[in-house]
Coordinates of C-alpha atoms and ligand atoms in Angstrom, one line a residue:
M133 CA -45.7 -17.4 6.1
D134 CA -44.9 -16.0 2.6
K135 CA -44.0 -18.1 -0.4
S136 CA -40.2 -17.6 -0.1
Q137 CA -40.2 -18.7 3.5
I138 CA -42.2 -21.8 2.6
A139 CA -39.9 -22.5 -0.4
E140 CA -36.9 -22.2 1.9
I141 CA -38.3 -24.8 4.3
L142 CA -39.1 -27.2 1.5
A143 CA -35.6 -26.9 0.1
E144 CA -34.2 -27.5 3.6
I145 CA -36.4 -30.7 3.9
G146 CA -34.9 -31.9 0.7
T147 CA -31.4 -31.4 2.1
L148 CA -32.2 -33.0 5.4
L149 CA -33.6 -36.1 3.6
E150 CA -30.5 -36.3 1.5
L151 CA -28.4 -36.2 4.7
K152 CA -30.5 -39.1 6.0
G153 CA -29.7 -41.0 2.8
E154 CA -33.3 -40.9 1.4
V155 CA -33.8 -42.0 -2.2
V156 CA -33.0 -39.3 -4.8
F157 CA -36.5 -39.0 -6.3
K158 CA -37.9 -38.0 -2.9
T159 CA -35.2 -35.4 -2.1
R160 CA -35.5 -34.0 -5.6
A161 CA -39.3 -33.6 -5.3
Y162 CA -38.7 -31.2 -2.4
A163 CA -36.0 -29.2 -4.2
N164 CA -38.2 -28.9 -7.3
A165 CA -41.3 -28.0 -5.3
A166 CA -39.3 -25.2 -3.5
R167 CA -38.3 -23.7 -6.9
T168 CA -41.9 -24.0 -8.2
I169 CA -43.4 -22.3 -5.1
E170 CA -40.8 -19.5 -5.1
S171 CA -41.5 -18.6 -8.8
L172 CA -45.3 -18.8 -8.7
G173 CA -46.8 -16.0 -10.7
E174 CA -49.8 -15.5 -8.4
P175 CA -50.3 -15.3 -4.7
L176 CA -50.0 -18.6 -2.9
D177 CA -52.8 -17.8 -0.5
K178 CA -55.2 -17.4 -3.4
I179 CA -54.1 -20.8 -4.9
I180 CA -54.6 -22.5 -1.6
A181 CA -58.0 -20.8 -0.9
E182 CA -59.2 -21.9 -4.3
N183 CA -58.0 -25.5 -3.7
R184 CA -55.7 -25.4 -6.8
L185 CA -52.4 -26.5 -5.4
G186 CA -52.9 -29.9 -6.9
E187 CA -53.0 -28.4 -10.4
I188 CA -49.4 -27.3 -10.1
K189 CA -46.9 -29.7 -11.7
G190 CA -44.8 -31.7 -9.2
I191 CA -47.0 -30.9 -6.1
G192 CA -48.4 -34.2 -5.1
E193 CA -50.8 -34.9 -2.2
A194 CA -48.2 -35.1 0.5
L195 CA -46.6 -31.8 -0.5
Q196 CA -50.0 -30.1 -0.8
K197 CA -50.7 -31.0 2.9
K198 CA -47.4 -29.7 4.0
I199 CA -47.6 -26.5 2.1
T200 CA -51.1 -25.8 3.4
E201 CA -50.0 -26.5 7.0
L202 CA -47.1 -24.1 6.6
A203 CA -49.1 -21.4 5.0
A204 CA -51.9 -21.6 7.6
T205 CA -49.8 -22.1 10.8
G206 CA -46.2 -21.1 9.9
K207 CA -45.2 -24.5 11.3
L208 CA -44.7 -28.0 10.1
A209 CA -44.5 -30.9 12.6
Y210 CA -42.8 -33.2 9.9
Y211 CA -40.0 -30.6 9.5
D212 CA -39.5 -30.1 13.2
E213 CA -39.2 -33.9 13.8
L214 CA -36.9 -34.4 10.8
K215 CA -34.6 -31.6 12.0
A216 CA -34.6 -32.9 15.6
S217 CA -33.6 -36.4 14.3
I218 CA -30.3 -35.1 12.9
P219 CA -27.2 -34.2 15.1
P220 CA -26.9 -30.4 15.0
G221 CA -23.2 -30.7 14.2
L222 CA -24.1 -32.2 10.8
L223 CA -26.3 -29.2 9.9
E224 CA -23.5 -26.9 10.9
M225 CA -21.2 -28.8 8.6
L226 CA -23.5 -28.0 5.7
Q227 CA -22.6 -24.4 6.1
I228 CA -19.0 -25.1 5.1
P229 CA -18.5 -24.3 1.4
G230 CA -18.0 -27.4 -0.6
L231 CA -19.8 -29.7 1.9
G232 CA -23.1 -30.9 0.5
P233 CA -25.4 -33.4 2.2
K234 CA -23.8 -36.4 0.4
K235 CA -20.3 -35.5 1.7
V236 CA -21.5 -34.7 5.2
K237 CA -23.3 -38.1 5.3
A238 CA -20.1 -39.8 4.2
L239 CA -18.1 -38.1 6.9
H240 CA -20.7 -39.2 9.5
D241 CA -21.0 -42.7 8.3
K242 CA -17.4 -43.5 7.6
L243 CA -15.6 -41.5 10.3
G244 CA -18.4 -41.2 12.8
L245 CA -18.0 -37.4 12.9
Q246 CA -20.7 -35.5 14.8
T247 CA -19.4 -31.9 15.2
V248 CA -17.4 -29.3 13.3
A249 CA -14.7 -29.5 16.0
E250 CA -14.4 -33.3 15.3
L251 CA -14.3 -32.6 11.6
E252 CA -11.5 -30.1 12.0
A253 CA -9.5 -32.6 14.1
A254 CA -10.1 -35.3 11.5
C255 CA -8.8 -33.0 8.7
A256 CA -5.7 -32.1 10.8
A257 CA -5.0 -35.8 11.2
G258 CA -5.3 -36.3 7.4
K259 CA -8.3 -38.7 7.8
V260 CA -10.7 -36.8 5.6
G261 CA -8.2 -36.5 2.7
A262 CA -7.8 -40.3 2.7
L263 CA -11.5 -40.9 2.2
D264 CA -12.9 -41.9 -1.2
G265 CA -14.3 -38.9 -3.0
F266 CA -12.4 -36.3 -0.8
G267 CA -8.7 -36.0 -1.3
E268 CA -6.0 -33.5 -0.1
K269 CA -7.5 -30.5 -1.9
T270 CA -11.0 -31.0 -0.5
Q271 CA -9.5 -31.5 3.0
A272 CA -7.5 -28.2 2.7
N273 CA -10.7 -26.4 1.6
I274 CA -12.7 -27.7 4.5
I275 CA -10.0 -26.5 7.0
E276 CA -10.0 -23.1 5.3
G277 CA -13.8 -23.0 5.4
I278 CA -13.9 -23.8 9.1
Q279 CA -11.4 -21.1 9.9
R280 CA -13.2 -18.5 7.8
R281 CA -16.5 -19.3 9.5
R282 CA -14.9 -18.8 12.9
A283 CA -13.6 -15.4 11.8
Y284 CA -17.0 -14.4 10.3
A285 CA -18.8 -15.4 13.5
S286 CA -17.3 -12.6 15.6
R287 CA -18.0 -9.8 13.0
H288 CA -21.4 -8.2 12.0
L289 CA -22.9 -6.5 9.1
V290 CA -23.3 -2.7 9.6
S291 CA -27.0 -3.1 8.8
Q292 CA -27.4 -5.3 11.8
A293 CA -25.5 -3.0 14.2
L294 CA -26.8 0.4 13.1
P295 CA -30.5 0.1 14.1
I296 CA -29.6 -1.3 17.5
A297 CA -27.0 1.4 18.1
E298 CA -29.4 4.1 17.1
S299 CA -32.2 2.9 19.4
L300 CA -29.7 2.7 22.3
L301 CA -28.6 6.3 21.5
D302 CA -32.2 7.4 21.4
A303 CA -32.7 5.9 24.9
L304 CA -29.5 7.6 26.2
R305 CA -30.5 10.9 24.8
S306 CA -33.7 10.7 26.8
H307 CA -31.9 10.3 30.1
P308 CA -31.7 13.5 32.1
D309 CA -28.0 12.8 33.2
V310 CA -26.7 12.5 29.6
I311 CA -25.3 15.7 28.2
R312 CA -24.0 14.5 24.8
C313 CA -23.8 11.1 23.2
G314 CA -22.9 9.4 19.9
S315 CA -21.4 6.4 18.3
A316 CA -17.7 5.9 17.7
G317 CA -15.5 3.2 16.4
S318 CA -15.9 1.3 13.1
L319 CA -19.7 2.0 13.2
R320 CA -19.1 5.8 13.1
R321 CA -16.5 5.3 10.4
R322 CA -19.2 3.3 8.5
R323 CA -17.1 0.2 7.9
E324 CA -18.8 -2.6 5.9
V325 CA -18.5 -5.1 8.8
I326 CA -17.8 -4.3 12.4
G327 CA -16.5 -6.1 15.4
D328 CA -18.3 -4.3 18.2
I329 CA -20.4 -1.2 18.7
D330 CA -18.7 1.7 20.6
L331 CA -20.9 4.4 22.2
L332 CA -19.8 7.5 24.0
A333 CA -21.7 9.8 26.4
S334 CA -20.8 12.8 28.5
S335 CA -22.4 13.2 32.0
K336 CA -21.8 14.5 35.5
K337 CA -23.2 11.3 36.9
P338 CA -21.6 8.4 34.9
G339 CA -22.8 5.8 37.4
N340 CA -26.5 6.6 36.7
V341 CA -25.9 6.5 32.9
L342 CA -24.2 3.2 33.0
E343 CA -26.8 1.7 35.3
F344 CA -29.5 2.9 32.8
F345 CA -27.6 1.5 29.9
T346 CA -27.0 -2.0 31.3
H347 CA -30.7 -2.3 32.0
Q348 CA -31.9 -1.6 28.4
P349 CA -34.2 -4.3 27.0
A350 CA -31.8 -5.0 24.2
V351 CA -29.1 -6.0 26.7
L352 CA -28.8 -9.8 27.1
S353 CA -26.0 -9.8 29.6
V354 CA -23.4 -7.5 31.2
I355 CA -19.9 -8.5 30.4
A356 CA -18.2 -5.8 32.5
Q357 CA -19.2 -2.7 34.4
G358 CA -16.9 -0.1 36.0
G359 CA -17.1 3.5 37.0
T360 CA -16.9 5.0 33.5
K361 CA -17.3 2.1 31.2
A362 CA -19.6 -0.9 30.6
S363 CA -19.5 -3.8 28.0
V364 CA -22.6 -5.7 27.3
L365 CA -23.8 -8.4 24.9
L366 CA -26.8 -7.3 22.9
E367 CA -29.6 -9.3 21.1
G368 CA -28.2 -10.8 17.9
G369 CA -24.8 -11.5 19.6
I370 CA -23.2 -8.1 19.1
Q371 CA -21.0 -6.7 21.9
C372 CA -21.4 -3.0 22.8
D373 CA -19.0 -0.8 24.8
L374 CA -20.3 2.5 26.4
R375 CA -17.8 5.0 27.9
V376 CA -19.0 7.9 29.9
V377 CA -16.7 11.0 30.2
G378 CA -17.0 14.5 31.5
D379 CA -18.4 16.9 28.9
A380 CA -15.0 18.7 28.4
E381 CA -13.5 15.4 27.5
F382 CA -16.3 14.4 25.0
P383 CA -14.6 15.8 21.8
P384 CA -11.2 14.3 22.4
A385 CA -12.7 11.0 23.6
L386 CA -15.0 10.9 20.5
M387 CA -12.0 11.5 18.3
Y388 CA -9.9 8.8 20.1
F389 CA -12.6 6.2 20.1
T390 CA -13.7 6.8 16.5
G391 CA -10.2 5.7 15.4
S392 CA -9.1 4.1 13.2
K393 CA -6.2 3.0 15.3
E394 CA -3.9 3.7 12.4
H395 CA -5.4 7.2 11.9
N396 CA -5.0 7.8 15.7
I397 CA -1.3 6.9 15.6
Q398 CA -0.7 9.5 12.8
M399 CA -2.6 12.1 14.7
R400 CA -0.7 11.6 17.9
Q401 CA 2.7 11.8 16.1
R402 CA 1.5 15.0 14.5
A403 CA 0.7 16.4 18.0
V404 CA 4.1 15.4 19.4
A405 CA 5.8 17.1 16.5
R406 CA 4.1 20.3 17.6
G407 CA 5.0 20.0 21.3
L408 CA 1.5 18.8 22.1
R409 CA 0.0 15.6 23.5
L410 CA -3.1 14.0 22.1
N411 CA -4.9 11.3 24.0
E412 CA -8.4 10.2 24.9
Y413 CA -8.6 12.9 27.6
G414 CA -7.7 15.9 25.5
L415 CA -5.0 17.8 23.6
F416 CA -2.4 19.3 26.0
R417 CA 0.5 21.6 25.7
S418 CA 3.1 19.3 27.1
N419 CA 6.2 17.2 26.2
A420 CA 5.1 14.3 28.4
E421 CA 1.9 12.2 28.8
T422 CA -0.6 14.2 30.9
R423 CA -4.3 14.8 31.6
D424 CA -3.7 18.0 33.6
P425 CA -6.7 20.3 32.9
A426 CA -4.4 23.4 33.2
L427 CA -2.5 22.3 30.1
R428 CA -5.6 21.7 27.9
V429 CA -5.7 23.4 24.5
D430 CA -8.5 21.5 22.8
G431 CA -12.0 22.9 22.2
R432 CA -15.7 22.2 22.3
T433 CA -15.8 20.1 19.2
E434 CA -13.7 17.7 17.1
E435 CA -13.4 20.5 14.5
E436 CA -11.5 22.6 17.0
I437 CA -9.1 19.8 17.8
F438 CA -8.3 19.3 14.1
Q439 CA -7.8 23.1 13.9
Q440 CA -5.3 23.1 16.8
L441 CA -3.4 20.5 14.9
G442 CA -3.4 22.6 11.7
L443 CA -5.9 20.4 9.9
H444 CA -9.2 20.9 8.2
Y445 CA -12.1 18.7 9.5
I446 CA -11.8 15.0 8.5
P447 CA -15.2 13.2 8.3
P448 CA -15.2 9.9 10.3
E449 CA -15.6 7.8 7.1
L450 CA -12.2 9.0 5.9
R451 CA -10.3 8.3 9.1
E452 CA -8.6 5.2 7.8
D453 CA -5.0 6.4 7.3
T454 CA -5.3 6.5 3.5
G455 CA -3.8 9.9 3.0
E456 CA -6.6 12.0 4.6
I457 CA -4.3 13.8 7.1
A458 CA -1.8 15.0 4.4
L459 CA -4.8 16.3 2.3
A460 CA -6.5 18.0 5.3
E461 CA -3.3 19.9 5.9
K462 CA -3.4 21.4 2.4
G463 CA -7.0 22.5 2.4
P464 CA -10.6 21.5 3.0
L465 CA -11.4 17.9 2.0
P466 CA -13.8 17.2 -0.8
R467 CA -17.5 17.6 0.1
L468 CA -18.6 14.0 0.2
V469 CA -21.9 12.7 -1.3
E470 CA -24.9 12.7 1.1
W471 CA -27.6 10.1 0.9
S472 CA -30.2 12.8 0.4
D473 CA -28.4 13.7 -2.9
L474 CA -29.6 10.4 -4.4
K475 CA -32.6 10.5 -6.7
G476 CA -33.2 6.8 -7.3
S477 CA -31.7 3.4 -7.8
L478 CA -30.6 1.9 -11.2
H479 CA -30.6 -1.8 -10.4
N480 CA -33.7 -3.4 -8.8
H481 CA -35.9 -6.4 -9.1
S482 CA -39.7 -7.0 -9.3
T483 CA -42.0 -10.1 -9.2
W484 CA -41.1 -10.6 -12.9
S485 CA -37.9 -12.3 -11.6
D486 CA -37.0 -12.8 -7.9
G487 CA -38.3 -9.5 -6.5
H488 CA -41.3 -9.4 -4.1
Q489 CA -43.4 -6.5 -5.5
R490 CA -44.9 -5.7 -8.9
P491 CA -43.7 -2.7 -10.9
S492 CA -46.9 -0.8 -10.1
E493 CA -46.4 -1.2 -6.3
I494 CA -42.8 -0.3 -6.6
A495 CA -43.6 2.9 -8.5
Q496 CA -46.2 4.0 -5.9
A497 CA -43.8 3.4 -3.0
M498 CA -40.8 5.1 -4.5
D499 CA -42.8 8.0 -5.6
E500 CA -44.1 8.4 -2.0
L501 CA -40.5 8.2 -0.7
G502 CA -39.8 11.3 -2.8
L503 CA -37.5 9.7 -5.3
A504 CA -37.4 10.8 -8.9
Y505 CA -36.9 7.5 -10.7
W506 CA -36.4 3.7 -10.1
A507 CA -35.1 1.3 -12.7
V508 CA -36.6 -2.2 -12.9
T509 CA -33.7 -4.4 -14.0
D510 CA -34.9 -8.0 -13.5
H511 CA -32.6 -11.0 -14.1
S512 CA -32.1 -12.4 -17.6
K513 CA -33.0 -16.0 -18.7
S514 CA -29.8 -17.8 -17.7
S515 CA -30.5 -16.9 -14.1
F516 CA -33.3 -19.5 -14.2
Q517 CA -33.2 -20.0 -10.4
A518 CA -34.3 -16.4 -10.1
N519 CA -36.9 -16.8 -12.8
G520 CA -34.9 -14.7 -15.3
L521 CA -36.6 -13.1 -18.3
D522 CA -36.2 -14.1 -22.0
A523 CA -36.5 -11.5 -24.8
G524 CA -40.3 -12.0 -25.1
R525 CA -40.9 -11.4 -21.4
V526 CA -38.6 -8.4 -21.3
R527 CA -40.7 -6.8 -24.1
Q528 CA -43.9 -7.6 -22.2
Q529 CA -42.5 -6.0 -19.1
V530 CA -41.5 -2.9 -21.0
R531 CA -45.1 -2.5 -22.2
E532 CA -46.3 -2.8 -18.6
I533 CA -43.8 -0.2 -17.4
K534 CA -44.8 2.2 -20.2
Q535 CA -48.4 2.0 -19.1
I536 CA -47.5 2.7 -15.5
N537 CA -45.5 5.7 -16.6
E538 CA -48.4 7.0 -18.7
R539 CA -50.7 6.7 -15.8
L540 CA -48.2 8.5 -13.5
A541 CA -47.9 11.3 -16.1
G542 CA -51.7 11.5 -16.3
E543 CA -51.9 11.9 -12.5
G544 CA -49.4 14.7 -12.7
S545 CA -46.6 12.8 -10.9
E546 CA -43.1 13.4 -12.1
F547 CA -41.8 10.1 -10.8
R548 CA -40.9 7.6 -13.5
L549 CA -39.9 3.9 -13.6
L550 CA -37.1 3.1 -16.0
T551 CA -37.1 0.0 -18.1
G552 CA -34.0 -2.3 -17.9
T553 CA -32.4 -5.6 -17.3
E554 CA -29.6 -7.1 -15.2
V555 CA -28.2 -9.1 -18.0
D556 CA -26.0 -12.1 -17.2
I557 CA -22.5 -12.1 -18.4
L558 CA -22.2 -15.7 -19.5
K559 CA -19.3 -18.1 -19.0
D560 CA -17.8 -17.3 -22.3
G561 CA -18.2 -13.5 -21.9
K562 CA -21.3 -13.2 -24.1
L563 CA -24.3 -11.4 -22.8
D564 CA -27.5 -13.3 -22.1
L565 CA -29.8 -11.0 -24.2
P566 CA -29.2 -9.7 -27.8
D567 CA -28.0 -6.2 -28.5
D568 CA -31.1 -5.1 -30.4
L569 CA -33.2 -5.8 -27.2
L570 CA -30.7 -4.1 -24.9
A571 CA -30.8 -1.0 -27.2
E572 CA -34.6 -0.7 -26.4
L573 CA -34.1 -0.5 -22.6
D574 CA -33.4 2.6 -20.5
V575 CA -30.9 1.0 -18.2
V576 CA -28.7 -2.1 -18.8
V577 CA -26.7 -3.5 -15.8
A578 CA -24.4 -6.4 -16.6
S579 CA -23.4 -8.8 -13.8
L580 CA -21.8 -12.2 -13.3
H581 CA -24.0 -14.8 -11.7
Q582 CA -22.2 -18.0 -12.7
S583 CA -18.8 -19.7 -13.3
F584 CA -17.2 -17.8 -10.3
N585 CA -14.3 -20.2 -10.1
Q586 CA -12.7 -19.1 -13.3
S587 CA -9.2 -17.6 -13.1
E588 CA -8.7 -13.9 -12.5
E589 CA -7.8 -13.4 -16.2
E590 CA -11.0 -15.1 -17.4
I591 CA -13.3 -13.2 -15.0
T592 CA -11.6 -9.9 -15.7
A593 CA -11.9 -10.6 -19.5
R594 CA -15.7 -11.2 -19.1
L595 CA -16.2 -7.9 -17.2
I596 CA -14.1 -6.0 -19.7
G597 CA -16.0 -7.6 -22.6
A598 CA -19.3 -6.4 -21.1
A599 CA -17.9 -2.9 -20.6
R600 CA -17.0 -2.8 -24.3
N601 CA -20.7 -3.5 -25.3
R602 CA -22.1 -0.1 -26.1
Y603 CA -25.5 -0.9 -24.6
V604 CA -24.2 -1.8 -21.2
H605 CA -24.4 1.2 -18.8
I606 CA -23.3 -0.3 -15.5
L607 CA -21.2 -3.3 -14.3
G608 CA -23.1 -4.8 -11.3
H609 CA -21.6 -6.1 -8.1
L610 CA -18.1 -6.4 -9.5
T611 CA -16.7 -9.3 -7.3
G612 CA -19.9 -11.1 -6.2
R613 CA -18.8 -11.1 -2.6
L614 CA -21.3 -11.8 0.2
L615 CA -19.9 -10.2 3.3
L616 CA -19.3 -12.8 6.1
E617 CA -20.6 -15.4 3.8
R618 CA -18.8 -15.8 0.4
E619 CA -15.4 -14.5 -0.6
P620 CA -15.2 -12.3 -3.7
Y621 CA -14.2 -13.9 -7.0
K622 CA -10.8 -12.7 -8.3
V623 CA -11.0 -9.6 -10.4
N624 CA -8.2 -7.3 -11.7
H625 CA -9.8 -4.1 -10.5
H626 CA -7.4 -1.7 -12.2
A627 CA -7.9 -3.4 -15.6
V628 CA -11.7 -3.3 -15.3
I629 CA -11.7 0.3 -14.1
E630 CA -9.5 1.3 -17.0
A631 CA -11.8 -0.5 -19.5
C632 CA -14.8 1.4 -17.9
A633 CA -12.9 4.7 -18.3
A634 CA -12.1 4.0 -21.9
T635 CA -15.7 2.9 -22.8
G636 CA -17.7 5.3 -20.7
T637 CA -19.1 2.5 -18.5
W638 CA -20.2 3.1 -14.9
I639 CA -19.5 0.9 -12.0
E640 CA -22.0 -0.1 -9.4
L641 CA -21.7 0.4 -5.7
N642 CA -24.2 -2.3 -4.8
A643 CA -25.7 -0.9 -1.6
S644 CA -27.1 -4.1 -0.3
P645 CA -25.4 -4.4 3.1
R646 CA -24.4 -8.0 2.3
R647 CA -22.4 -6.8 -0.7
F648 CA -21.2 -3.2 -0.7
D649 CA -19.5 -4.1 -4.0
M650 CA -17.3 -2.6 -5.6
D651 CA -15.3 -2.3 -2.3
W652 CA -14.7 1.3 -1.0
R653 CA -11.0 0.8 -1.2
H654 CA -11.1 0.9 -5.1
W655 CA -13.2 4.0 -5.6
P656 CA -10.4 6.5 -5.3
Y657 CA -8.8 4.9 -8.3
A658 CA -12.0 4.8 -10.3
K659 CA -12.6 8.4 -9.4
S660 CA -9.1 9.3 -10.6
K661 CA -9.9 7.7 -13.9
G662 CA -13.2 9.6 -14.2
V663 CA -15.3 6.5 -13.8
K664 CA -18.8 7.3 -12.4
C665 CA -20.4 5.4 -9.6
A666 CA -24.1 4.2 -9.5
I667 CA -25.2 3.6 -5.9
N668 CA -27.8 0.9 -6.4
C669 CA -30.1 -0.9 -4.0
D670 CA -30.4 -4.1 -5.9
A671 CA -33.8 -4.0 -4.2
H672 CA -35.8 -7.2 -4.0
R673 CA -38.3 -5.7 -1.5
L674 CA -39.7 -2.2 -1.0
E675 CA -37.8 -1.7 2.3
H676 CA -34.5 -2.2 0.4
A677 CA -34.8 1.4 -0.7
G678 CA -33.3 2.2 2.7
F679 CA -30.0 0.7 1.4
L680 CA -29.4 4.1 -0.3
R681 CA -28.4 5.5 3.0
L682 CA -25.9 2.7 3.8
G683 CA -24.5 2.8 0.3
A684 CA -23.9 6.5 0.6
G685 CA -21.9 5.8 3.7
I686 CA -19.7 3.4 1.8
A687 CA -19.4 5.9 -1.1
R688 CA -18.1 8.5 1.4
K689 CA -15.5 6.0 2.5
G690 CA -14.5 5.8 -1.2
W691 CA -14.0 9.6 -1.2
L692 CA -16.9 10.1 -3.7
E693 CA -18.6 13.5 -4.2
K694 CA -22.0 14.2 -5.6
K695 CA -20.6 14.8 -9.0
D696 CA -19.0 11.3 -9.0
V697 CA -22.3 9.5 -8.5
I698 CA -24.6 9.2 -11.5
N699 CA -27.8 8.7 -9.6
T700 CA -27.6 12.1 -8.0
L701 CA -28.7 13.5 -11.4
P702 CA -32.3 14.6 -11.9
L703 CA -34.2 12.5 -14.4
E704 CA -33.7 14.5 -17.6
K705 CA -29.9 14.9 -17.0
L706 CA -29.7 11.1 -16.2
R707 CA -31.5 10.3 -19.5
A708 CA -28.9 12.4 -21.4
E709 CA -26.1 10.5 -19.7
L710 CA -27.8 7.1 -20.5
Q711 CA -27.7 8.1 -24.2
R712 CA -24.0 9.2 -24.1
K713 CA -22.3 5.8 -24.5
R714 CA -24.8 4.6 -27.1
S715 CA -24.2 7.6 -29.4
R716 CA -20.4 7.4 -29.2
K717 CA -18.7 7.3 -32.6
D718 CA -16.0 4.7 -31.9
Ligands
LIG835 P1 -14.0 -3.1 15.3 O1 -14.7 -2.9 16.5 O2 -13.1 -4.2 15.2 O3 -14.9 -3.1 14.1 O4 -13.1 -1.8 15.0 P2 -13.0 -0.4 15.9 O5 -12.2 0.5 15.1 O6 -14.3 0.0 16.3 O7 -12.0 -0.8 17.1 P3 -12.3 -1.0 18.7 O8 -13.7 -1.2 19.0 O9 -11.3 -2.0 19.1 O10 -11.8 0.4 19.3 C1 -12.5 1.6 19.0 C2 -11.5 2.7 18.7 O11 -10.7 2.9 19.9 C3 -10.5 2.4 17.6 O12 -11.1 2.6 16.3 C4 -9.4 3.3 18.0 C5 -9.4 3.4 19.4 N1 -8.4 2.4 19.9 C6 -8.6 1.2 20.5 N2 -7.5 0.6 20.8 C7 -6.5 1.5 20.5 C8 -5.1 1.5 20.6 O13 -4.5 0.5 21.1 N3 -4.4 2.5 20.1 C9 -5.0 3.6 19.5 N4 -4.3 4.6 19.1 N5 -6.4 3.7 19.4 C10 -7.1 2.6 19.9
LIG836 CA1 -15.8 -1.2 17.7
LIG837 CA1 -14.8 -1.6 21.2
LIG838 ZN1 -29.6 -7.9 -9.1

């Protein structure tokens, strides 16, 4: 078990003890120990092996034993027993925003509530609002939180669905009776969250293919299986539909099941206006619904169907009925950015704050991946929970990065780390580090990490203030949303985009699949104002470099081309662009 997993369990023990009504100093001890372990500057294994745990402030004998047990076995009997002693419904209540252990305990003690369903009923009956320390407002928030959780539970992050879908497709491709196969639905359109996975295959023997599919190891249970279609439940709770069609029907079926529904409706109307019929079986010359093969006018590919309807090809990511059909009638659509166009990421973390690898390890890994650069932009001091850096530590880190770059140059590598910070935009709009320090760094990302509950005007003013600072290159994760977890804070996107246009500031497309922030729906406006996008991994681990691919998918949904994305530039051109705002004469 690594240190962050151990820290997580210690923090959870603190919460569980609070839920049981333990004395404050004991619950605090666990919360503090969790923070201490998470931010250790050296490997935990080493400290344990050298018997030095006791030297760390706040880690008494009882904690030492527990940490050692966790590190050695990955288990802790005390934790398992504690967890088992609490009704699972109470733990579930803790997931509702605004309900901490104290409130949950009060609900349990005073109203005897054991489950989320009972809590919802108590709220509906007005019993929770009448309790001391709760009130109408809290009660309304709890109801909203419960409803939101229910909606979240049936949706999934694309990062969860994509690997499973790809391995199922690999399996299907290996089957001798499969002619063509691919994904459709929201996954093919690269939506940020998806309801279910839709797969499509063509075959002369659909029964064999469906039988093979429903017996894949990832399939937990079969929900329905017919002659041409099966629905299954996969590991992780995602549902997956597979349809099998004849090979001639593959292109129109792919088009139909890719959607979106709204896009399909427009396409069908377009067909009707031309004396044609478009459905999942094909494109037909007919004035009535049909699937008569003699009337078919579609082709071997989706491109040919678009052509028959007088349209240039529309990439799946754009099929959202946001004007793509009208544009595809006039001419070819813009050539959208590809993930292989990306040369590096401009917002990432290292062990200096809450990342998991040192700058030297990061440099080696990203160089090996074939990237050209990678900015190390650790948190600033106000993000103390993330071990943010003060000015002194930033300067130390800059020296370390310069040495790494000198070594890389000496070895003949062209890869470079860039120095930087993800500086907090404080509650009052000021930045967490002084301008003279920011001026020494290659890349400055400015983000909000606190006071999310301010009004839209206040949040917007903080972001605009940061954009007006000449040393800030990029506004990070604009709305702070965590998909299926935390709603965005309120931001006036148009006002912020206009401020970025006026000041030459870039906006991040945070490519972490929990964020994808700024949302793809706002990028066309940013693009129309000439605001550039930085597709950033916000990497905390080496494998987060893979987010570049997911981020590019979202950028494509935002109609972005290579020229709109700043980190498609090679290093020297990027350096020139990084200087541009700083040397402006206004
Ligand atoms: P999801 O699964 O909620 O993330 O979204 P989709 O878009 O994958 O929707 P899904 O799985 O219900 O259906 C897949 C595609 O099938 C959808 O994008 C378009 C097509 N489709 C499904 N139902 C209808 C419909 O009633 N009318 C039309 N025109 N197309 C439909
Ligand atoms: Ca779907
Ligand atoms: Ca579906
Ligand atoms: Zn960050």
